[in-house]
Short mmCIF file of C-alpha atoms in Angstrom, two decimals:
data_model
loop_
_atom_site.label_atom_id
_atom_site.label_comp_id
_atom_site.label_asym_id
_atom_site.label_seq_id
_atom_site.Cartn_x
_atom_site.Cartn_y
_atom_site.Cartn_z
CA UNK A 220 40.62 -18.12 9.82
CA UNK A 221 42.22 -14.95 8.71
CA UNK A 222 39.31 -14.11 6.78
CA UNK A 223 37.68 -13.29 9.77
CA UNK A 224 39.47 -9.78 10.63
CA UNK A 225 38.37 -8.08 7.74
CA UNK A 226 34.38 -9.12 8.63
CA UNK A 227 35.32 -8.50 12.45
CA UNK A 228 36.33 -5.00 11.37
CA UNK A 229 33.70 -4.27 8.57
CA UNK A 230 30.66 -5.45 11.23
CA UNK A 231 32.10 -3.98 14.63
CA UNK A 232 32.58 -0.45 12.86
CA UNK A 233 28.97 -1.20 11.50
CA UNK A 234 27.43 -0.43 14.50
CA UNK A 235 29.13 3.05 14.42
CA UNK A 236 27.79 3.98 10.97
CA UNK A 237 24.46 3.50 11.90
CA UNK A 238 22.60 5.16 15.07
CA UNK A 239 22.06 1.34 16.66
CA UNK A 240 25.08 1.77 18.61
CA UNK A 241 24.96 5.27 19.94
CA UNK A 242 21.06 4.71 21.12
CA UNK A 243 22.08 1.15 22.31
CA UNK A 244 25.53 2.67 24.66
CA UNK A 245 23.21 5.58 25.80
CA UNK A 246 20.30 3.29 27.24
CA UNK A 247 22.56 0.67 28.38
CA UNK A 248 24.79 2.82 30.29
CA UNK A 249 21.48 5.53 31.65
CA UNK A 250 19.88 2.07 32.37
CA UNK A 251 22.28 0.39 34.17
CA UNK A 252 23.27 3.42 36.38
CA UNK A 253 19.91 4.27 37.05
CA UNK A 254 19.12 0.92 38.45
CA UNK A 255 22.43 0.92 40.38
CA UNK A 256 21.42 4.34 41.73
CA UNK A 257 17.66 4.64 42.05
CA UNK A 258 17.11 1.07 42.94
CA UNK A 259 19.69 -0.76 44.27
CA UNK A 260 20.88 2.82 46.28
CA UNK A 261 24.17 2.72 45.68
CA UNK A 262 24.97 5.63 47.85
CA UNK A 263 23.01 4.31 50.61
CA UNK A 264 23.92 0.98 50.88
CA UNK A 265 27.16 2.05 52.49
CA UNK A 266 28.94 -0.71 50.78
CA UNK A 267 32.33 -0.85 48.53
CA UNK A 268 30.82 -3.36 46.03
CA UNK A 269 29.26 -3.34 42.49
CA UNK A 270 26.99 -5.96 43.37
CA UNK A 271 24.00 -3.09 42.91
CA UNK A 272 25.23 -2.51 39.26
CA UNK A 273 26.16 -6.56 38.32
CA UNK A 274 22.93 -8.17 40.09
CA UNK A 275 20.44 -6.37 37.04
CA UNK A 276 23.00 -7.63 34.18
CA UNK A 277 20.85 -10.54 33.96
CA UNK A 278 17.75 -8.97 33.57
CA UNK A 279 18.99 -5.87 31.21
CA UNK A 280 20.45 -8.30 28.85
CA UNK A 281 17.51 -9.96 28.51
CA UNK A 282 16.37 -7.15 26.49
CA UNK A 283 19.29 -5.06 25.30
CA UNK A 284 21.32 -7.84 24.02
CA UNK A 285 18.27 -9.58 22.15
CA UNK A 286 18.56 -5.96 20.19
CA UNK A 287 21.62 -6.83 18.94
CA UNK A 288 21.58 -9.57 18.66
CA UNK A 289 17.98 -9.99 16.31
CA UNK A 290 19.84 -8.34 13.30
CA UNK A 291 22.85 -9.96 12.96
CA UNK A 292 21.49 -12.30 10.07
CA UNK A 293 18.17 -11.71 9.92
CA UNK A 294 19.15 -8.41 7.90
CA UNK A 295 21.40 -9.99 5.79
CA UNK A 296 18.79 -11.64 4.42
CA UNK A 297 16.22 -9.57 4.01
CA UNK A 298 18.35 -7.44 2.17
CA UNK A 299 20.24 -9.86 0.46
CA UNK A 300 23.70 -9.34 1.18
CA UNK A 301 23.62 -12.56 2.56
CA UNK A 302 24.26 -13.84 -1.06
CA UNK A 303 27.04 -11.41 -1.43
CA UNK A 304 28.70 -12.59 2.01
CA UNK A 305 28.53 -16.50 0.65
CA UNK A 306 29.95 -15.87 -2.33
CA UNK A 307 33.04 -14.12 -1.17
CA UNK A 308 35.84 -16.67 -0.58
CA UNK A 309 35.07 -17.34 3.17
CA UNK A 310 33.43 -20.73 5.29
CA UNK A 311 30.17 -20.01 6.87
CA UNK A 312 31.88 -20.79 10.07
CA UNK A 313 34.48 -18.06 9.27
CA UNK A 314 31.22 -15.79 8.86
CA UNK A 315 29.49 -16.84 12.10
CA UNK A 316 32.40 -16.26 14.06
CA UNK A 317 33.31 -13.04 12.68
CA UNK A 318 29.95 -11.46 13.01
CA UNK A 319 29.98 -12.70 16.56
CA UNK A 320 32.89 -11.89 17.56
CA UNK A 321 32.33 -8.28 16.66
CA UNK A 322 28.81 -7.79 18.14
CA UNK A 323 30.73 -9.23 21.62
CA UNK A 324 33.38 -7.00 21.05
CA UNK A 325 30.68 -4.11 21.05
CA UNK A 326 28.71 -5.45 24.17
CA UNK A 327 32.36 -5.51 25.93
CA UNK A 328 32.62 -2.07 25.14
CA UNK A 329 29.05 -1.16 26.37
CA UNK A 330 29.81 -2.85 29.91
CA UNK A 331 33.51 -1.65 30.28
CA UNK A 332 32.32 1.81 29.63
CA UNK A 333 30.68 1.57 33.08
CA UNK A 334 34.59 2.30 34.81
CA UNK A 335 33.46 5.76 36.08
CA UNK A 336 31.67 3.32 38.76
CA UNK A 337 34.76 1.59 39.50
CA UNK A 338 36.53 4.59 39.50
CA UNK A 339 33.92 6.52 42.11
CA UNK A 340 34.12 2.84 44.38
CA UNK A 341 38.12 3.22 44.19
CA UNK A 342 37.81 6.85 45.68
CA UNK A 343 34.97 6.37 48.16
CA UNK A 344 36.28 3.05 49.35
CA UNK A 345 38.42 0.28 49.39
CA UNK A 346 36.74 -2.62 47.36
CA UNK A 347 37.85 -5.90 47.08
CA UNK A 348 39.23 -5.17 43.33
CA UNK A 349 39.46 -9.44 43.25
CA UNK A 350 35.64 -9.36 42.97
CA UNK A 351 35.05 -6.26 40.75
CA UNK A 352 37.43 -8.42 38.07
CA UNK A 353 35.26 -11.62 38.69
CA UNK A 354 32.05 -9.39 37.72
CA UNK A 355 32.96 -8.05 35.00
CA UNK A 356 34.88 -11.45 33.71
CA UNK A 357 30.86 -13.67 34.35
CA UNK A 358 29.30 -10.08 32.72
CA UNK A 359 31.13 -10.32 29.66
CA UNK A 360 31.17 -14.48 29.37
CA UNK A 361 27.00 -13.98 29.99
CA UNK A 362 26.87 -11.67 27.56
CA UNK A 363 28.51 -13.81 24.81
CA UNK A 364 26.20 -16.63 25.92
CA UNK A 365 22.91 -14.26 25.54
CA UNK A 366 24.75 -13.17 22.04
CA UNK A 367 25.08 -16.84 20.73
CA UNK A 368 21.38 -17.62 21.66
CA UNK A 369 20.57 -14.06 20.14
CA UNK A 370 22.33 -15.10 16.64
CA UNK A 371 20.70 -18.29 16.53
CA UNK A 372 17.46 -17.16 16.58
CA UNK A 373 18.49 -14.64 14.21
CA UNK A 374 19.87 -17.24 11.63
CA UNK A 375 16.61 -18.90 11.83
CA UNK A 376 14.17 -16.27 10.00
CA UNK A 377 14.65 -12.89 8.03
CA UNK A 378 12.23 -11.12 10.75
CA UNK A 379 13.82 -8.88 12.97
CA UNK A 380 11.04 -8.86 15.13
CA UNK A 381 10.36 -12.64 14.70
CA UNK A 382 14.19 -12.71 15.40
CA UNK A 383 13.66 -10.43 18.99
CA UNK A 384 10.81 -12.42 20.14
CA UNK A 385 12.34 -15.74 19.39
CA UNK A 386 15.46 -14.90 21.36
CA UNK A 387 14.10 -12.79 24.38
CA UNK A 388 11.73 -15.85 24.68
CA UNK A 389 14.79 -18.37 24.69
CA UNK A 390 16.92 -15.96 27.44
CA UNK A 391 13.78 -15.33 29.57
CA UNK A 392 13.52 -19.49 30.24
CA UNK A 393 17.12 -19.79 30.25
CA UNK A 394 17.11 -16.75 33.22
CA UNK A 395 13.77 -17.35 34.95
CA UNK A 396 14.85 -21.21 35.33
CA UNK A 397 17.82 -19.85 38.26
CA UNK A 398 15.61 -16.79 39.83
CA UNK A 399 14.73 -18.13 43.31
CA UNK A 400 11.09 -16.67 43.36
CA UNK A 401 10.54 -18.73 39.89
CA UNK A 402 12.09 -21.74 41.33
CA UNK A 403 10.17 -21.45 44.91
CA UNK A 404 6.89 -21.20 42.74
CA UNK A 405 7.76 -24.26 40.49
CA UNK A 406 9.29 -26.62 43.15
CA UNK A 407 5.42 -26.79 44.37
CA UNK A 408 4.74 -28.76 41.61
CA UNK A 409 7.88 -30.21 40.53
CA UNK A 410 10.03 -32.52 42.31
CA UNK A 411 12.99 -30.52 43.99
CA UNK A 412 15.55 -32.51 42.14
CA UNK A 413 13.79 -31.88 38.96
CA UNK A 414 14.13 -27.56 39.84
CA UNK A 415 17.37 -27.91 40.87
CA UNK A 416 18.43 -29.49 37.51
CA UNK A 417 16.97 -27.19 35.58
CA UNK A 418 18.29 -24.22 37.76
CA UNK A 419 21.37 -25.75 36.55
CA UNK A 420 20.56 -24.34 32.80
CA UNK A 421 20.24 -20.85 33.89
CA UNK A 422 22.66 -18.09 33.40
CA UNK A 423 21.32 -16.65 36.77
CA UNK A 424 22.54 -19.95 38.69
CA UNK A 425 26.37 -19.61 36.99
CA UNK A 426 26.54 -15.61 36.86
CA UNK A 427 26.19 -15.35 40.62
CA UNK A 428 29.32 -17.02 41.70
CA UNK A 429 31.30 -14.73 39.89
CA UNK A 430 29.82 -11.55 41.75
CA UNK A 431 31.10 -13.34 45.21
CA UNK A 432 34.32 -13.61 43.47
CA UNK A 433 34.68 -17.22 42.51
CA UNK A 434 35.47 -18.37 39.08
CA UNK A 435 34.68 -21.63 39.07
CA UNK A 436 35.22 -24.06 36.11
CA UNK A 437 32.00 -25.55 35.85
CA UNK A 438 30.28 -21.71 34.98
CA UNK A 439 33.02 -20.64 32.76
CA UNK A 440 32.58 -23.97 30.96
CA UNK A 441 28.57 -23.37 31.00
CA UNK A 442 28.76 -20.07 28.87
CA UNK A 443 31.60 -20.89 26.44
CA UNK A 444 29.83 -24.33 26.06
CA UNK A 445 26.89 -22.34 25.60
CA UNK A 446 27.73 -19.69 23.19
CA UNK A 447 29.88 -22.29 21.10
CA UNK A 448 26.85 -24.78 20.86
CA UNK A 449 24.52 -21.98 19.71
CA UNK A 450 27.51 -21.07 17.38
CA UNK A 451 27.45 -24.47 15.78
CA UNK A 452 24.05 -24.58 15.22
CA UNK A 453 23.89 -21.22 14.04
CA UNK A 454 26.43 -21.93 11.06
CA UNK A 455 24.17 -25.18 10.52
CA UNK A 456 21.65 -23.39 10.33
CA UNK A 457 22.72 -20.94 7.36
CA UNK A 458 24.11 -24.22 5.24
CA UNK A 459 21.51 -24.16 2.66
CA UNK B 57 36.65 -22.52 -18.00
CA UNK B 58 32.81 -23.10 -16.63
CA UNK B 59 31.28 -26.65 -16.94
CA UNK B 60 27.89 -27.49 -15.33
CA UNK B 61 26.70 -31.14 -15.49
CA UNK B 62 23.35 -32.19 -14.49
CA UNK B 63 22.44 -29.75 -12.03
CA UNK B 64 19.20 -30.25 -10.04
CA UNK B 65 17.61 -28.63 -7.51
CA UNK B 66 14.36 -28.80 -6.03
CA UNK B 67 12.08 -26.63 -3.51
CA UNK B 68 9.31 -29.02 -1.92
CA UNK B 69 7.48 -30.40 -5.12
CA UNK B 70 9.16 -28.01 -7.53
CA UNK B 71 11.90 -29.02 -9.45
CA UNK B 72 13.74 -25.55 -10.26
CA UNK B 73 16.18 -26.87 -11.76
CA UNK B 74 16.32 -30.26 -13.89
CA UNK B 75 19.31 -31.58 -14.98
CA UNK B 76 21.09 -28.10 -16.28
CA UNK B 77 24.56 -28.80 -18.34
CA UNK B 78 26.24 -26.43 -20.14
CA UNK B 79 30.10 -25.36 -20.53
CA UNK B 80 31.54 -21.84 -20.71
CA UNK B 81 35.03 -21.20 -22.56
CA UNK B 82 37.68 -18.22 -21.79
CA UNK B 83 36.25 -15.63 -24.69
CA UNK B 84 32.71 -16.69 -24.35
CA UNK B 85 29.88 -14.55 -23.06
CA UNK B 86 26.56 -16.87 -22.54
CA UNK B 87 23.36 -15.32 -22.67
CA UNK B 88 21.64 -16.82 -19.81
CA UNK B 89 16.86 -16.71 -21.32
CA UNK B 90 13.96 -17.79 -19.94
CA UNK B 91 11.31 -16.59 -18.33
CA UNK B 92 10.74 -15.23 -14.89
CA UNK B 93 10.99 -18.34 -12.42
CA UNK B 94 12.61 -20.51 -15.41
CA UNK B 95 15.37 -21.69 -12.76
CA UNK B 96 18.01 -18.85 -14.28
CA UNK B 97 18.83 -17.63 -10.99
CA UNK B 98 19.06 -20.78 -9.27
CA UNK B 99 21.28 -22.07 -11.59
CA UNK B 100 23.69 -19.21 -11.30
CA UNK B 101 23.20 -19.48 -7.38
CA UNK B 102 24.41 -23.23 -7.36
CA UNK B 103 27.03 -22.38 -10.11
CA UNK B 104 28.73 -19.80 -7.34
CA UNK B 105 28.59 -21.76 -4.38
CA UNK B 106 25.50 -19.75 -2.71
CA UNK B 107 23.37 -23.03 -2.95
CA UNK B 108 23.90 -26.33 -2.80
CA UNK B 109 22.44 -28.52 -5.91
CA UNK B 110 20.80 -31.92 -4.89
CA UNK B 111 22.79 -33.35 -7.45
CA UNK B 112 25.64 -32.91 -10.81
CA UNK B 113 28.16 -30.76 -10.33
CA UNK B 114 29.44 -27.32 -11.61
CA UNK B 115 33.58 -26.82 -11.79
CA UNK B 116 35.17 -23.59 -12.36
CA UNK B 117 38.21 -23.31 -13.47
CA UNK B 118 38.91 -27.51 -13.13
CA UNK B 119 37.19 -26.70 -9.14
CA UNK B 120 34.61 -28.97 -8.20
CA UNK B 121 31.90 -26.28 -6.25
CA UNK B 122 31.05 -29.15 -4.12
CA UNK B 123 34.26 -29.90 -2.89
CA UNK B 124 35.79 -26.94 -2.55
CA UNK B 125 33.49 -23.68 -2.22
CA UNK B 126 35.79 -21.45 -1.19
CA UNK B 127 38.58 -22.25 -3.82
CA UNK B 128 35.86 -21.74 -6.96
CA UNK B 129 34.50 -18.40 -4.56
CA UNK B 130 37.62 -16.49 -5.36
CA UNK B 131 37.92 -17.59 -9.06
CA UNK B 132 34.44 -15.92 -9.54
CA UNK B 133 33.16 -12.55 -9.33
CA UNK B 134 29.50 -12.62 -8.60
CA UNK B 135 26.57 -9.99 -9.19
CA UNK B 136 23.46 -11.40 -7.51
CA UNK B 137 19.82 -9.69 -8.47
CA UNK B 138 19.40 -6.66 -7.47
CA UNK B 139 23.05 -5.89 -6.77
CA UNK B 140 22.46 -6.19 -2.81
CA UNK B 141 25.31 -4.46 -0.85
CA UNK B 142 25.98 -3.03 2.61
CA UNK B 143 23.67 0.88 2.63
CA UNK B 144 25.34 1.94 5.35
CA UNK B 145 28.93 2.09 4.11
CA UNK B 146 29.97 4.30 1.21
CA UNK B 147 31.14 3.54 -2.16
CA UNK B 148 34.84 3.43 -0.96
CA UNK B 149 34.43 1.59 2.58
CA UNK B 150 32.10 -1.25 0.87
CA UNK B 151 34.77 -1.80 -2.23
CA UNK B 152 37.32 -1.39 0.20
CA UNK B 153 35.97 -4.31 2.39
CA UNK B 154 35.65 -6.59 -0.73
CA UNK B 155 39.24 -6.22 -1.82
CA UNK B 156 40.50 -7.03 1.71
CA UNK B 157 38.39 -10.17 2.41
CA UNK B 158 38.91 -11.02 -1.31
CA UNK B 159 42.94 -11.17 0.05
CA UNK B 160 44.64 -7.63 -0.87
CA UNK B 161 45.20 -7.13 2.15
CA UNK B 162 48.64 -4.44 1.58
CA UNK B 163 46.65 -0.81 1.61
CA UNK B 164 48.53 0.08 -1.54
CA UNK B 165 47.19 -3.50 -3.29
CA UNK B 166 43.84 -2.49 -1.82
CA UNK B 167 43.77 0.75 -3.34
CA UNK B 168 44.94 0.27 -6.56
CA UNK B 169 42.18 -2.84 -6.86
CA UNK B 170 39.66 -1.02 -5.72
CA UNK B 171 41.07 2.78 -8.24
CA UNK B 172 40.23 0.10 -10.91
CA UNK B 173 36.91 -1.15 -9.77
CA UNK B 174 35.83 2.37 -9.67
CA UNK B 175 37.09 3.63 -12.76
CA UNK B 176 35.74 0.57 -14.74
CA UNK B 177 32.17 1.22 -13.59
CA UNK B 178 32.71 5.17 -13.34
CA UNK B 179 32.17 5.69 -9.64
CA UNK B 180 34.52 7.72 -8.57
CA UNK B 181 32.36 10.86 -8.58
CA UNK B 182 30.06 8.90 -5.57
CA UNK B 183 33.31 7.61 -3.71
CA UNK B 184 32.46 8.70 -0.56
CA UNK B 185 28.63 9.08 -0.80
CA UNK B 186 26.73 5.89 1.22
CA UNK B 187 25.29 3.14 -0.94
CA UNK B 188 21.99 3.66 0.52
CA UNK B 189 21.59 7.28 -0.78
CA UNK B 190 22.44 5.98 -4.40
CA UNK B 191 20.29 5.76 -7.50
CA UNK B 192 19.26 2.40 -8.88
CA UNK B 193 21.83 2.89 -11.47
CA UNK B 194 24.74 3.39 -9.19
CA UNK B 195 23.85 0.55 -7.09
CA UNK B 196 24.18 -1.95 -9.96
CA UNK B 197 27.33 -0.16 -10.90
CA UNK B 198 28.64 -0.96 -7.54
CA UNK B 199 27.62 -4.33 -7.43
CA UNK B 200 28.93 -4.66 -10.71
CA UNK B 201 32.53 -3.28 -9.56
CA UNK B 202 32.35 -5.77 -6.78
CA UNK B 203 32.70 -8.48 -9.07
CA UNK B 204 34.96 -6.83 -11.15
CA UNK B 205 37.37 -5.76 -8.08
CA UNK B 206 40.00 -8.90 -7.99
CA UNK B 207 40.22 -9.72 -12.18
CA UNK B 208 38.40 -12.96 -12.13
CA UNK B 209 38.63 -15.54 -14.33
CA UNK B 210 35.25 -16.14 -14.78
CA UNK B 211 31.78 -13.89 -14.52
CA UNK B 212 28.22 -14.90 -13.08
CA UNK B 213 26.22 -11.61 -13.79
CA UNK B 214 22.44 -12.27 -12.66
CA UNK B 215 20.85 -9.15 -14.58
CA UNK B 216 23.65 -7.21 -14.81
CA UNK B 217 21.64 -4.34 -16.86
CA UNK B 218 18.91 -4.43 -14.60
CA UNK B 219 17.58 -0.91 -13.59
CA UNK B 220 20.10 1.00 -15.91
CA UNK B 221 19.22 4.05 -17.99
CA UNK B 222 19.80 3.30 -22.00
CA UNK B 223 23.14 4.70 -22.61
CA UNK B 224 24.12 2.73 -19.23
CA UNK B 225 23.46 -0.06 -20.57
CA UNK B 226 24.76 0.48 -23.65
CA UNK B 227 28.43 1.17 -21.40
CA UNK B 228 27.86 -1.66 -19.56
CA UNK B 229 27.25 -4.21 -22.01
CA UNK B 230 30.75 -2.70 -24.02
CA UNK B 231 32.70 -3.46 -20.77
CA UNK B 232 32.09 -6.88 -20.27
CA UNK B 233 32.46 -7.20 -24.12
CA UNK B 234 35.97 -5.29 -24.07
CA UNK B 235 36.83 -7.88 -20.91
CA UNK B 236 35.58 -10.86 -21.98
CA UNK B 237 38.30 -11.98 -24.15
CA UNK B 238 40.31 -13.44 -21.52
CA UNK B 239 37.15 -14.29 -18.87
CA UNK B 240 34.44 -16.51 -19.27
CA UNK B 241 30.97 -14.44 -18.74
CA UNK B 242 27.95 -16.11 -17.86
CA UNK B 243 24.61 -13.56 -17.62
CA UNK B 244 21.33 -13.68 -17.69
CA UNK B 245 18.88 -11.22 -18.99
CA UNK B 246 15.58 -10.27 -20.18
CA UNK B 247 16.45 -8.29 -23.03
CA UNK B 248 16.44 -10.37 -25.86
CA UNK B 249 18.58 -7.34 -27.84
CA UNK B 250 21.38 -7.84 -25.14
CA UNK B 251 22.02 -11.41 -26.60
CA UNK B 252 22.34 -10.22 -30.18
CA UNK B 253 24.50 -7.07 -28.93
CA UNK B 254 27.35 -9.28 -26.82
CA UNK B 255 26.57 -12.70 -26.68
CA UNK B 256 28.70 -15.04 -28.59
CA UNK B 257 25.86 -18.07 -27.44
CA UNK B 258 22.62 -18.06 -26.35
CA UNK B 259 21.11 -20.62 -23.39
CA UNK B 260 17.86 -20.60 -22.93
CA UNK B 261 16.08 -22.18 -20.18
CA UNK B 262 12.25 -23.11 -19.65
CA UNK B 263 11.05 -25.14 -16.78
CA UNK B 264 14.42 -25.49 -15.15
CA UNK B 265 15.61 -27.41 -18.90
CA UNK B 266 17.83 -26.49 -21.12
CA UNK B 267 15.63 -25.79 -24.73
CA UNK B 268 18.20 -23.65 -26.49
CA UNK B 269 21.84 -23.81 -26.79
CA UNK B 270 23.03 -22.22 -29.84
CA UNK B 271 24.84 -19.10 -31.04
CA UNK B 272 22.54 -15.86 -31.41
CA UNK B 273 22.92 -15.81 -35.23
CA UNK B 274 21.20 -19.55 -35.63
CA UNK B 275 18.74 -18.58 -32.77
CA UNK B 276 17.63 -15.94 -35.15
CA UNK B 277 17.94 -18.40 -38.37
CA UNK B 278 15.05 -20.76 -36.45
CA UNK B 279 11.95 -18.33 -38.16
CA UNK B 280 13.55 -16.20 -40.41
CA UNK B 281 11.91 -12.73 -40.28
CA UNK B 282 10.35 -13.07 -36.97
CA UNK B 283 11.10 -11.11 -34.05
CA UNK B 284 12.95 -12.45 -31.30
CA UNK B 285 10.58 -12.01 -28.47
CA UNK B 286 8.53 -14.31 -30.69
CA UNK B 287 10.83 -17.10 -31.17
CA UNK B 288 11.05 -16.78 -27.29
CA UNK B 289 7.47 -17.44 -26.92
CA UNK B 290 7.62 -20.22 -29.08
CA UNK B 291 10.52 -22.32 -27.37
CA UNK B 292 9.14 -21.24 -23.29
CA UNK B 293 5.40 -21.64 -23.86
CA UNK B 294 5.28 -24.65 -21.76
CA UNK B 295 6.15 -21.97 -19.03
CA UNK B 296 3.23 -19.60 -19.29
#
């Protein structure tokens, strides 16, 4: 397993070499404060919460995360370092895990660079800093959830756009199935026991919890099960 | 110090690979014919732990592949086609990488393994210049110091000339002859001159068979006067 720091490093300073990660922390961040701001008023809603900036995460990942998610293998082999990354002495789980690991690492440092908001809600107000924790702790375990799915699909062709498609389709179901107006319009024509299972596949259904501030077991359990499950089939996946 | 028994693989209906066997000894440098699509690649692939053959076996070193991928990955140092590498890092960072995941993981161990790399393939003048901004040439000479960075025992070159101007081929082909006396150095080629320069045997391979295995000198005795290229023609015809 200690072969795994050296890829961890080599892939997480990766993004920095290359312009992905500068583009990808400027529209993340200008995205996510814009919809905080423009949309969800901020300001106006009078109100010492981040619900206005943790309520889009959902959505936003749905697209930002599926872009950076669609290279992770898929460009490995197209340009076939992927048979220069097998033959070094590591286990293709090693590999997985260390190219996931960093590309989390990097989305954790995309949403903690939002603190100037947490900062601004600390001076304007008195927040319940219980519930600002919970948020970000069900932002970050979504976000490794999207990121397994994400490296999946990834694994699966040498396409980056096959690879983006794939994996914003997969996250699109697995978010649509816990939006309420998606449910409301598929409960007339499924049984309600049939929507309310499948709500219980959605990140939507197990992120909201943690924006009231409760952590329960059964949604942490949902996204680690989730993102190690994609994980294993992932490494599956690249056995050839 | 290489022994490959019966290897087979097979794509679909198309047996690459049918029944390969061979053995390399410490001193040896094996000229690996045949024509494009022969199964020369594959062979080398399954040989380094990159695929995994349908059946027989290849040991390195008294390392079963099968068994134990990761112990036979570190006895080998591996040049794939094409020399694929990481563009976005430099000379420096990329060799750097290699020497840590292949376990020198002190910086002073580090440098001095990769110092060596460089000065065996003559890099040092691009040190610091990204991969991606490099001359065919280069490129193989850094793929080339990748498999030279941690001493291995044994060599699996897929083309290692590939690309190269004359007189760097000529100073390639005179280091792996000034190294070879204590590895054992399997690579393929193209170039039926490269045999007779450095190879002490010659394999060649013709619809994923073994046809030759012989030293250069009695591959030349077969016609007396002719040219190589057309003894080659004669043995691989059943591949045109």
């Amino acid at each position: 397993m200690k072969q795994i720091c050296p890829l961890f490093r080599r892939e997480f300073l990766g993004y920095f070499r290359a312009p992905v990660a500068y583009v990808f922390l400027i529209v993340f961040l200008v995205g996510s404060i814009f919809l905080t701001f423009m949309v969800s008023r901020f300001f106006e809603s009078n109100n010492a919460s981040l619900d206005g900036y943790f309520n889009w995460h959902p959505w936003l990942f749905l697209f930002l995360i599926p872009a950076v998610g669609m290279r992770l293998w898929a460009e490995e082999k197209r340009t076939g370092t992927v048979e220069l990354l097998f033959t070094l002495p590591i286990t293709t789980l090693e590999a997985v895990l260390g190219k996931f690991l960093a590309a989390w690492a990097f989305l954790i440092l995309a949403i903690l660079m939002s603190f100037p908001l947490i900062l601004t809600l600390g001076y304007l107000g008195h927040p319940d800093w219980g519930v600002v924790f919970t948020s970000y702790l069900g932002s970050i375990l979504m976000a490794g959830s999207y990121l397994g799915v994400c490296s999946l699909t990834s694994a699966l062709t040498k396409n980056q756009v096959v690879s983006f498609v794939l994996s914003l389709f997969v996250c699109l179901v697995l978010v649509f199935l816990g939006w309420n107006i998606f449910s409301g319009f598929v409960s007339a024509y499924l049984p309600v026991w049939l929507v309310d299972m499948l709500a219980n596949f959605s990140f939507k259904t197990h992120f909201d919890p943690f924006l009231k501030g409760i952590v329960e077991l059964k949604d942490v359990m949902f996204f680690l099960s989730l993102t190690v499950f994609s994980l294993c089939l992932n490494a599956v996946a690249l056995e050839r | 110090m290489i022994e490959v028994k019966n290897l087979v693989k097979t794509y679909g209906s198309k047996r690459a690979v049918d029944g390969v066997s061979f053995a390399v000894q410490r001193g040896d440098i094996l000229g690996f014919l045949g024509p494009n699509g022969a199964g020369k690649s594959t062979t080398m692939k399954m040989i380094t732990g990159f695929l995994r053959p349908d059946s027989g076996t290849a040991t390195v070193d008294g390392v079963d592949v099968t068994a134990d991928p990761v112990a036979v990955k570190r006895k080998l140092g591996y040049l794939p086609e094409s020399a694929p590498a990481y563009g976005e890092m430099t000379v420096g960072e990329f060799l750097s990488f290699i020497a840590e995941i292949r376990g020198f993981r002190a910086k002073d161990a580090r440098c001095t393994q990769v110092d060596r790399a460089l000065a065996l393939t003559h890099l040092e003048p691009v040190r610091r210049q990204t991969i991606e901004t490099l001359s065919k040439g280069f490129k193989q000479r850094v793929g080339l110091a990748q498999a030279l960075l941690h001493d291995p025992p044994a060599l699996i070159l897929d083309e290692p000339t590939d690309g190269l101007d004359p007189n760097q081929k000529n100073e390639v082909r005179a280091l792996i002859k000034s190294m070879a006396a204590q590895k054992a150095v399997v690579l393929s080629t193209h170039i039926l001159e490269e045999v007779e320069a450095i190879c002490t045997r010659v394999i060649i391979i013709s619809q994923g068979k073994v046809v030759v295995d012989e030293t250069p000198a009695r591959f030349r005795a077969r016609k007396p006067g002719a040219r190589l290229d057309e003894i080659f023609h004669s043995l691989t015809r059943g591949d045109l």
